[in-house]
Amino acid sequence: MTWKGLLSEYREFLPVNENTPLLTLHEGNTPLIHLASLSEELGINLHVKFDGANPTGSFKDRGMVMAVAKAKEEGSKTVVCASTGNTSAAAAAYAARAGLRCIVVIPNGKIAMGKLAQAVMYGAEIIAIDGNFDEALKMVRKLSETTPLTLVNSVNPYRIEGQKTAAFEVCDALGVAPDVLAIPVGNAGNITAYWKGFNEYNDKKNTGLPRMHGFEAEGAAAIVQNKVIEQPETVATAIRIGNPASWNFAVEAAENSNGKIDYVTDEEILEAYHLIAKREGVFAEPASAASVAGVIKDLKAGKIKKGETVVAVLTGNGLKDPNVAIESNNFIPTVLPNDEEEVFQYIQGVVAS
Ligand code: F0G
């Protein structure tokens, strides 16, 4: 049967009523991929929730379909968001589909090329500021108090409602919740949403609760350091955030689940990013790889035990950020003349080596 998208499939768990448009790009139902080779090496049962398979290539589609449908239901004409890239891509796509205007405010030069291309293609009004995500978010939050537009950042509760469906899918795929859910943390909306989703599913279906292990990037580790980072920096631009809006909810999720919020370095992020692509054929964007990097760190520290079932959330598709992919591989193409003999000789050399 055709997957009808989140608002139809999870209607009973969502604030959907007879006036809510059943907006969809057929988001959700993303694969939970077992990483057999890494599981064996690490001595755990490791899966990744590949939310890069969503229509705009990130988990943001889950929350955005809900938030934009509600904006439409309420008669709003314009949605607005601050973004490190993925939120703007999803907002622009769903706004286009719902016939709403979309305005996005982004940190100039600090969003990955694929994400910018999406916002442009879907026809958003794009404003780039010489500031970071936190500053952009502060502006749009304030603006939305006095201007007739709907804020669709994750401080909009409908975003969290939509995003919690990923936890349902993880439980459905495994039959129960995993022992540990590892997840990147930026503005901390997604860890909040997963924890809500696991709890609601457990209440209804007795699926159990995981320990929530959230990972910030070292240069943007506000929650870990328990202080606002004024100038966050990381290769993982999606989580280059120094003052997460859902800070308290993230701490609650970690504490109430017997989990924790930790950080991973850019080096660890890039290592995990390459590892899952080259070993398992899974290409996620750098911020997403923070979850896998965190799992490896936790195993070394004994915070994940051998034999445990772990789900690492891969929040965005690797194609979002082609520049980091090319540059971090130091890729230079092997250029040969258009000559059969030379090309054969070269490739035969590769095969024999
Ligand atoms: N991974 C990716 C790929 C993201 O784009 C984000 C956030 C996160 C992880 C962190 O999720 O904020 O819920 O803790 N991106 C936002 C954006 C900030 O504007 O696209 P979070």
Coordinates of C-alpha atoms and ligand atoms in Angstrom, one line a residue:
M1 CA 0.0 0.0 0.0
T2 CA 1.2 3.5 -0.7
W3 CA 2.6 5.4 2.2
K4 CA 0.3 8.4 2.6
G5 CA 2.7 10.6 4.6
L6 CA 2.8 11.5 8.3
L7 CA -0.5 13.4 8.8
S8 CA -2.5 10.5 7.5
E9 CA -0.5 7.6 8.8
Y10 CA -0.1 8.9 12.4
R11 CA -3.3 11.0 12.5
E12 CA -4.3 9.5 16.0
F13 CA -1.1 10.8 17.5
L14 CA -1.1 14.2 15.9
P15 CA -3.1 17.4 16.2
V16 CA -4.9 16.7 13.0
N17 CA -8.7 17.5 12.8
E18 CA -11.2 17.8 10.0
N19 CA -10.0 21.3 9.2
T20 CA -6.3 20.4 8.9
P21 CA -5.2 20.1 5.3
L22 CA -3.6 16.6 4.7
L23 CA -0.5 18.2 3.3
T24 CA 2.2 15.7 2.3
L25 CA 5.3 15.1 0.2
H26 CA 5.0 11.5 1.4
E27 CA 7.6 12.2 4.2
G28 CA 8.4 9.6 6.9
N29 CA 8.7 5.8 6.6
T30 CA 12.4 6.2 6.3
P31 CA 14.7 3.1 6.5
L32 CA 16.2 1.8 9.7
I33 CA 19.5 0.4 8.3
H34 CA 21.4 -2.3 10.1
L35 CA 25.1 -1.6 10.0
A36 CA 26.3 -5.3 9.9
S37 CA 30.0 -4.7 9.5
L38 CA 30.3 -2.0 12.1
S39 CA 28.1 -3.9 14.5
E40 CA 30.4 -6.8 14.3
E41 CA 33.5 -4.6 14.8
L42 CA 32.0 -2.7 17.7
G43 CA 30.3 -5.6 19.4
I44 CA 26.8 -4.0 19.4
N45 CA 23.7 -4.2 17.4
L46 CA 23.9 -0.9 15.5
H47 CA 21.3 0.6 13.3
V48 CA 20.9 4.0 11.7
K49 CA 17.6 5.8 11.2
F50 CA 18.3 7.3 7.8
D51 CA 16.1 10.4 7.7
G52 CA 18.1 11.7 4.8
A53 CA 15.6 9.7 2.8
N54 CA 12.9 12.2 3.4
P55 CA 11.6 14.3 0.4
T56 CA 13.9 17.3 1.1
G57 CA 16.6 15.1 2.5
S58 CA 16.3 15.7 6.2
F59 CA 14.2 15.0 9.3
K60 CA 12.9 18.5 9.2
D61 CA 10.2 17.3 6.8
R62 CA 8.5 15.5 9.7
G63 CA 8.0 18.6 11.7
M64 CA 7.5 21.0 8.8
V65 CA 4.6 19.1 7.2
M66 CA 2.7 19.5 10.6
A67 CA 3.7 23.1 11.2
V68 CA 2.9 24.3 7.7
A69 CA -0.4 22.3 7.6
K70 CA -1.4 24.1 10.9
A71 CA -0.3 27.5 9.6
K72 CA -2.5 26.9 6.5
E73 CA -5.4 25.7 8.7
E74 CA -5.1 28.9 10.8
G75 CA -5.3 31.0 7.7
S76 CA -1.7 32.2 7.8
K77 CA -0.3 33.4 4.5
T78 CA 3.4 33.5 5.3
V79 CA 5.8 31.2 7.2
V80 CA 9.2 32.4 8.5
C81 CA 12.2 30.6 10.0
A82 CA 15.9 31.0 10.9
S83 CA 18.0 28.1 9.7
T84 CA 21.4 26.5 9.3
G85 CA 19.9 25.2 6.1
N86 CA 17.7 22.1 6.5
T87 CA 14.8 23.9 8.2
S88 CA 14.8 26.5 5.4
A89 CA 14.7 23.8 2.7
A90 CA 11.8 22.0 4.3
A91 CA 9.9 25.1 5.1
A92 CA 10.3 26.4 1.5
A93 CA 9.1 23.0 0.1
Y94 CA 6.0 22.6 2.2
A95 CA 5.1 26.3 1.9
A96 CA 5.3 26.0 -1.9
R97 CA 3.1 22.9 -1.7
A98 CA 0.6 24.6 0.6
G99 CA 0.5 27.8 -1.4
L100 CA 2.1 30.0 1.3
R101 CA 5.0 32.4 1.2
C102 CA 8.2 31.4 2.9
I103 CA 10.8 33.7 4.3
V104 CA 14.1 32.3 5.6
V105 CA 16.9 34.0 7.5
I106 CA 20.3 32.3 7.3
P107 CA 23.9 32.9 8.5
N108 CA 25.6 34.2 5.4
G109 CA 28.2 31.8 4.0
K110 CA 27.6 29.2 6.7
I111 CA 25.0 27.0 5.1
A112 CA 25.8 24.0 2.9
M113 CA 25.4 24.5 -0.8
G114 CA 22.7 21.8 -1.4
K115 CA 20.5 23.4 1.2
L116 CA 20.8 26.8 -0.2
A117 CA 20.0 25.4 -3.7
Q118 CA 16.8 23.9 -2.3
A119 CA 15.6 27.1 -0.7
V120 CA 16.2 28.9 -3.9
M121 CA 14.5 26.3 -6.0
Y122 CA 11.4 26.1 -3.9
G123 CA 11.1 29.9 -4.2
A124 CA 11.7 31.1 -0.7
E125 CA 12.6 34.7 0.0
I126 CA 16.2 34.3 1.4
I127 CA 17.8 36.8 3.7
A128 CA 21.4 36.1 4.7
I129 CA 22.7 38.0 7.7
D130 CA 26.3 38.5 8.9
G131 CA 25.5 36.7 12.1
N132 CA 25.0 33.1 13.3
F133 CA 21.9 31.0 13.7
D134 CA 21.2 32.0 17.2
E135 CA 21.1 35.7 16.2
A136 CA 18.8 34.9 13.2
L137 CA 16.4 32.9 15.5
K138 CA 16.2 35.8 18.0
M139 CA 15.3 38.1 15.2
V140 CA 12.5 36.0 13.7
R141 CA 11.1 35.1 17.1
K142 CA 10.7 38.8 17.9
L143 CA 9.4 39.6 14.4
S144 CA 6.7 36.9 14.6
E145 CA 5.3 38.6 17.8
T146 CA 4.3 41.7 15.9
T147 CA 4.0 40.7 12.2
P148 CA 1.3 38.5 10.6
L149 CA 3.4 35.5 9.8
T150 CA 3.9 32.0 11.4
L151 CA 7.2 31.1 12.9
V152 CA 8.1 27.5 11.9
N153 CA 11.3 26.9 13.9
S154 CA 11.1 24.1 16.4
V155 CA 9.9 26.5 19.1
N156 CA 6.6 26.0 17.2
P157 CA 5.1 23.1 19.1
Y158 CA 3.7 21.5 15.9
R159 CA 7.2 20.9 14.7
I160 CA 7.9 18.7 17.7
E161 CA 4.6 16.9 17.2
G162 CA 5.6 16.0 13.6
Q163 CA 9.1 15.0 14.5
K164 CA 8.2 12.6 17.3
T165 CA 6.9 10.2 14.6
A166 CA 10.5 9.1 13.9
A167 CA 10.5 7.5 17.3
F168 CA 7.3 5.6 16.4
E169 CA 9.0 4.3 13.2
V170 CA 12.1 3.1 15.1
C171 CA 9.9 1.2 17.6
D172 CA 7.8 -0.3 14.7
A173 CA 11.0 -1.4 12.9
L174 CA 12.6 -3.0 16.0
G175 CA 9.4 -4.2 17.7
V176 CA 10.6 -2.3 20.8
A177 CA 12.6 0.8 21.6
P178 CA 16.4 0.4 21.4
D179 CA 18.7 0.4 24.5
V180 CA 20.2 3.7 23.3
L181 CA 19.1 6.4 20.9
A182 CA 22.1 8.4 19.8
I183 CA 21.3 11.8 18.2
P184 CA 23.0 15.0 17.1
V185 CA 22.0 18.1 19.1
G186 CA 21.8 21.6 17.6
N187 CA 18.8 23.6 18.6
A188 CA 17.7 20.5 20.6
G189 CA 14.3 20.2 19.0
N190 CA 14.8 16.7 17.7
I191 CA 16.0 15.1 20.9
T192 CA 12.9 16.7 22.6
A193 CA 10.7 15.2 19.8
Y194 CA 12.2 11.7 20.0
W195 CA 11.8 11.6 23.7
K196 CA 8.2 12.7 23.5
G197 CA 7.6 10.1 20.8
F198 CA 9.1 7.2 22.7
N199 CA 7.0 8.1 25.7
E200 CA 3.8 8.3 23.9
Y201 CA 4.4 5.0 22.1
N202 CA 5.4 3.4 25.3
D203 CA 2.2 4.6 27.0
K204 CA 0.1 3.1 24.1
K205 CA 2.1 0.1 23.0
N206 CA 4.5 -0.8 25.8
T207 CA 7.5 -0.4 23.6
G208 CA 9.9 0.6 26.4
L209 CA 12.2 3.6 26.6
P210 CA 15.7 4.1 25.4
R211 CA 18.6 6.0 27.1
M212 CA 18.8 9.2 25.2
H213 CA 22.4 10.1 24.2
G214 CA 22.6 13.5 22.6
F215 CA 25.8 14.9 20.9
E216 CA 26.7 18.5 20.3
A217 CA 29.8 19.5 18.3
E218 CA 32.7 20.4 20.5
G219 CA 32.8 24.0 19.3
A220 CA 29.1 24.5 19.9
A221 CA 28.7 22.5 23.1
A222 CA 26.5 24.9 25.0
I223 CA 24.6 22.3 27.0
V224 CA 27.6 20.3 27.9
Q225 CA 29.5 23.4 29.1
N226 CA 26.3 24.8 30.6
K227 CA 26.9 28.2 29.1
V228 CA 25.9 30.0 25.9
I229 CA 28.6 29.9 23.2
E230 CA 28.6 33.3 21.6
Q231 CA 30.6 32.3 18.5
P232 CA 29.9 28.6 17.9
E233 CA 32.2 26.9 15.3
T234 CA 32.1 23.4 13.7
V235 CA 32.5 21.7 10.4
A236 CA 29.0 20.4 11.0
T237 CA 27.3 23.7 10.0
A238 CA 23.8 22.2 10.7
I239 CA 24.5 22.2 14.4
R240 CA 26.6 25.3 14.6
I241 CA 24.4 26.6 17.4
G242 CA 25.5 28.2 20.7
N243 CA 22.2 28.8 22.5
P244 CA 19.8 26.0 21.8
A245 CA 16.1 27.0 22.1
S246 CA 15.0 23.6 23.6
W247 CA 18.0 23.4 26.0
N248 CA 15.9 22.5 29.0
F249 CA 13.9 19.9 27.2
A250 CA 17.1 18.2 26.0
V251 CA 18.5 18.1 29.6
E252 CA 15.2 16.7 30.8
A253 CA 15.2 14.0 28.1
A254 CA 18.8 13.0 29.0
E255 CA 18.1 13.0 32.7
N256 CA 14.7 11.3 32.7
S257 CA 16.0 8.5 30.3
N258 CA 19.2 7.9 32.3
G259 CA 21.1 9.2 29.3
K260 CA 23.3 12.2 28.8
I261 CA 24.3 15.1 26.5
D262 CA 28.0 14.9 25.5
Y263 CA 30.1 16.4 22.7
V264 CA 32.2 15.1 19.8
T265 CA 35.1 16.8 18.1
D266 CA 35.1 17.8 14.4
E267 CA 37.7 15.2 13.9
E268 CA 35.5 12.5 15.4
I269 CA 32.6 13.7 13.3
L270 CA 34.5 13.5 10.1
E271 CA 35.9 10.1 11.0
A272 CA 32.4 8.7 11.5
Y273 CA 31.2 10.5 8.4
H274 CA 33.8 8.7 6.3
L275 CA 33.4 5.4 8.1
I276 CA 29.7 4.9 7.5
A277 CA 30.0 5.9 3.8
K278 CA 33.1 3.9 3.0
R279 CA 32.3 0.8 5.1
E280 CA 28.5 0.7 5.0
G281 CA 27.5 2.7 1.9
V282 CA 25.5 5.2 3.9
F283 CA 26.1 8.9 3.0
A284 CA 24.9 11.3 5.7
E285 CA 25.8 15.0 6.2
P286 CA 28.5 15.8 8.7
A287 CA 26.2 16.9 11.5
S288 CA 24.4 13.6 11.3
A289 CA 27.6 11.7 11.7
A290 CA 27.9 13.2 15.2
S291 CA 25.5 10.5 16.4
V292 CA 27.7 7.7 15.1
A293 CA 30.8 9.5 16.4
G294 CA 29.1 9.6 19.8
V295 CA 28.4 5.9 19.8
I296 CA 32.0 5.1 19.2
K297 CA 33.1 7.5 22.0
D298 CA 30.5 6.0 24.4
L299 CA 31.7 2.5 23.7
K300 CA 35.3 3.4 24.5
A301 CA 34.1 5.1 27.8
G302 CA 31.8 2.1 28.7
K303 CA 28.7 4.2 28.5
I304 CA 27.3 1.8 25.9
K305 CA 27.8 -1.9 26.7
K306 CA 28.6 -4.7 24.4
G307 CA 25.6 -6.5 23.0
E308 CA 23.3 -3.4 23.3
T309 CA 20.9 -2.4 20.6
V310 CA 21.7 1.2 19.5
V311 CA 20.0 3.4 17.0
A312 CA 22.0 6.4 15.7
V313 CA 19.9 9.0 14.0
L314 CA 21.2 10.2 10.7
T315 CA 19.3 13.5 10.3
G316 CA 20.4 14.7 6.9
N317 CA 21.5 13.4 3.5
G318 CA 25.1 13.5 2.6
L319 CA 24.3 15.2 -0.7
K320 CA 23.3 18.3 1.2
D321 CA 26.9 19.3 1.7
P322 CA 28.9 18.4 -1.4
N323 CA 31.8 20.7 -0.5
V324 CA 32.7 18.9 2.8
A325 CA 32.5 15.6 0.9
I326 CA 34.9 16.6 -1.8
E327 CA 37.3 18.6 0.4
S328 CA 37.5 16.1 3.3
N329 CA 38.5 13.4 0.8
N330 CA 41.2 15.7 -0.7
F331 CA 39.7 14.5 -3.9
I332 CA 41.6 15.1 -7.2
P333 CA 40.3 13.2 -10.2
T334 CA 42.6 10.9 -12.1
V335 CA 42.6 12.6 -15.5
L336 CA 43.7 10.4 -18.4
P337 CA 43.7 11.1 -22.1
N338 CA 40.7 9.8 -24.1
D339 CA 42.7 6.8 -25.1
E340 CA 41.4 3.2 -24.6
E341 CA 44.8 1.7 -24.1
E342 CA 45.9 4.2 -21.4
V343 CA 42.6 3.9 -19.6
F344 CA 42.7 0.1 -19.8
Q345 CA 46.2 0.0 -18.5
Y346 CA 45.4 2.3 -15.6
I347 CA 42.3 0.3 -14.5
Q348 CA 44.0 -3.0 -14.9
G349 CA 46.7 -1.7 -12.7
V350 CA 44.1 -0.8 -10.1
V351 CA 42.5 -4.2 -10.3
A352 CA 45.8 -6.1 -9.9
S353 CA 46.8 -4.0 -6.9
Ligands
F0G1 N1 21.2 17.4 12.1 C1 20.9 18.1 11.0 C2 21.2 17.7 9.7 C3 20.3 19.4 11.2 O1 20.0 20.2 10.2 C4 20.0 19.8 12.5 C5 19.4 21.1 12.8 C6 20.3 19.0 13.6 C7 20.9 17.8 13.3 C8 20.0 19.3 15.0 O2 18.7 19.2 15.3 O3 18.3 21.5 16.1 O4 16.7 19.7 16.5 O5 18.8 19.7 17.7 N2 19.2 22.0 11.9 C9 18.4 23.2 12.1 C10 18.2 23.9 10.8 C11 18.9 24.1 13.2 O6 18.1 25.2 10.7 O7 18.2 23.3 9.7 P1 18.1 20.0 16.5

